Amino acid sequence: MRKRLVTQKYLRDTIKYNLKVFISDDKGYYVAVKEIIEVEKPFILSNGLLLMDSGYYIVEVIPKNENYAMRVFFNEKKELVEHYFDISLGNGIDEETKLPYYDDVFLDVTITNGQIEICDEDELDNALSQGEITKETYNFAKEVANKLIEEINSNTNKYVNMNLGEYLK
């Protein structure tokens, strides 16, 4: 398990970026927006999908009462590129930095072009075999991922259905 602060994640080969964090007591989630100003080189996935480049955005939504964090990638035209979910043991505000965080338990779910995929099952398996996580945590991560996929398939996940455009202004 790894504690992830919103400032420390997914800025591969980024030279310059702006960060805005929205923390509100009356909402059930925290939001961090990373506007990528300049990259050393574009980040292209093995399937050819351009995920990060100058002018792109990453919007992270950290639900207070769910066991995942959602990261949404947008291109320079503010068009959706990909949803990426990190399954977590818990989310909150870090006492020291006062920034949102999530406790990443290795397993991930993505939505790209309408296709849902579970990622990093090998990392979850390795964490179990290496003693980094318990069997209970392993099973919990799988259950959360399966529930999340059910919600996505039934179009009932409120975070996937959020209008994130208000944060990209």
mmCIF file of C-alpha atoms in Angstrom, residues 89-151:
data_model
loop_
_atom_site.group_PDB
_atom_site.id
_atom_site.type_symbol
_atom_site.label_atom_id
_atom_site.label_comp_id
_atom_site.label_asym_id
_atom_site.label_seq_id
_atom_site.Cartn_x
_atom_site.Cartn_y
_atom_site.Cartn_z
ATOM 1 C CA LEU A 89 -8.038 1.548 1.348
ATOM 2 C CA GLY A 90 -9.019 5.073 2.273
ATOM 3 C CA ASN A 91 -9.000 8.705 1.191
ATOM 4 C CA GLY A 92 -8.671 11.919 3.130
ATOM 5 C CA ILE A 93 -6.682 15.052 3.859
ATOM 6 C CA ASP A 94 -3.043 14.613 4.845
ATOM 7 C CA GLU A 95 -2.422 16.145 8.284
ATOM 8 C CA GLU A 96 1.001 17.534 7.380
ATOM 9 C CA THR A 97 0.433 18.939 3.872
ATOM 10 C CA LYS A 98 -3.335 19.585 4.142
ATOM 11 C CA LEU A 99 -3.710 18.045 0.667
ATOM 12 C CA PRO A 100 -5.994 15.217 -0.473
ATOM 13 C CA TYR A 101 -4.504 11.728 -0.538
ATOM 14 C CA TYR A 102 -5.507 8.123 -1.135
ATOM 15 C CA ASP A 103 -3.987 4.863 0.076
ATOM 16 C CA ASP A 104 -3.280 3.071 -3.210
ATOM 17 C CA VAL A 105 -3.610 -0.728 -3.079
ATOM 18 C CA PHE A 106 -2.097 -1.473 -6.500
ATOM 19 C CA LEU A 107 -5.249 -2.456 -8.435
ATOM 20 C CA ASP A 108 -6.583 -0.040 -11.072
ATOM 21 C CA VAL A 109 -9.542 0.281 -13.437
ATOM 22 C CA THR A 110 -9.529 2.314 -16.660
ATOM 23 C CA ILE A 111 -12.151 3.473 -19.128
ATOM 24 C CA THR A 112 -10.760 4.313 -22.554
ATOM 25 C CA ASN A 113 -13.037 4.811 -25.559
ATOM 26 C CA GLY A 114 -15.847 3.141 -23.618
ATOM 27 C CA GLN A 115 -13.771 0.039 -22.869
ATOM 28 C CA ILE A 116 -13.331 -0.921 -19.213
ATOM 29 C CA GLU A 117 -10.157 -2.688 -18.158
ATOM 30 C CA ILE A 118 -8.717 -3.907 -14.866
ATOM 31 C CA CYS A 119 -5.015 -3.048 -14.653
ATOM 32 C CA ASP A 120 -2.088 -4.023 -12.472
ATOM 33 C CA GLU A 121 -3.540 -7.281 -11.162
ATOM 34 C CA ASP A 122 0.035 -8.566 -11.290
ATOM 35 C CA GLU A 123 1.101 -5.798 -8.878
ATOM 36 C CA LEU A 124 -1.720 -6.771 -6.517
ATOM 37 C CA ASP A 125 -0.710 -10.440 -6.742
ATOM 38 C CA ASN A 126 2.947 -9.542 -6.089
ATOM 39 C CA ALA A 127 2.015 -7.360 -3.110
ATOM 40 C CA LEU A 128 0.150 -10.318 -1.605
ATOM 41 C CA SER A 129 2.934 -12.828 -2.259
ATOM 42 C CA GLN A 130 5.575 -10.411 -0.891
ATOM 43 C CA GLY A 131 3.558 -9.795 2.274
ATOM 44 C CA GLU A 132 2.945 -6.094 1.529
ATOM 45 C CA ILE A 133 -0.815 -6.630 1.856
ATOM 46 C CA THR A 134 -3.006 -9.206 3.577
ATOM 47 C CA LYS A 135 -5.399 -11.622 1.900
ATOM 48 C CA GLU A 136 -8.237 -9.485 3.314
ATOM 49 C CA THR A 137 -6.847 -6.365 1.621
ATOM 50 C CA TYR A 138 -6.346 -8.340 -1.600
ATOM 51 C CA ASN A 139 -9.966 -9.531 -1.572
ATOM 52 C CA PHE A 140 -11.204 -6.058 -0.618
ATOM 53 C CA ALA A 141 -9.399 -4.474 -3.594
ATOM 54 C CA LYS A 142 -10.953 -7.028 -5.960
ATOM 55 C CA GLU A 143 -14.434 -6.417 -4.481
ATOM 56 C CA VAL A 144 -14.099 -2.635 -4.844
ATOM 57 C CA ALA A 145 -12.929 -2.979 -8.464
ATOM 58 C CA ASN A 146 -15.820 -5.313 -9.323
ATOM 59 C CA LYS A 147 -18.375 -2.983 -7.686
ATOM 60 C CA LEU A 148 -16.891 -0.013 -9.532
ATOM 61 C CA ILE A 149 -17.122 -1.849 -12.861
ATOM 62 C CA GLU A 150 -20.767 -2.740 -12.147
ATOM 63 C CA GLU A 151 -21.519 0.939 -11.453
#
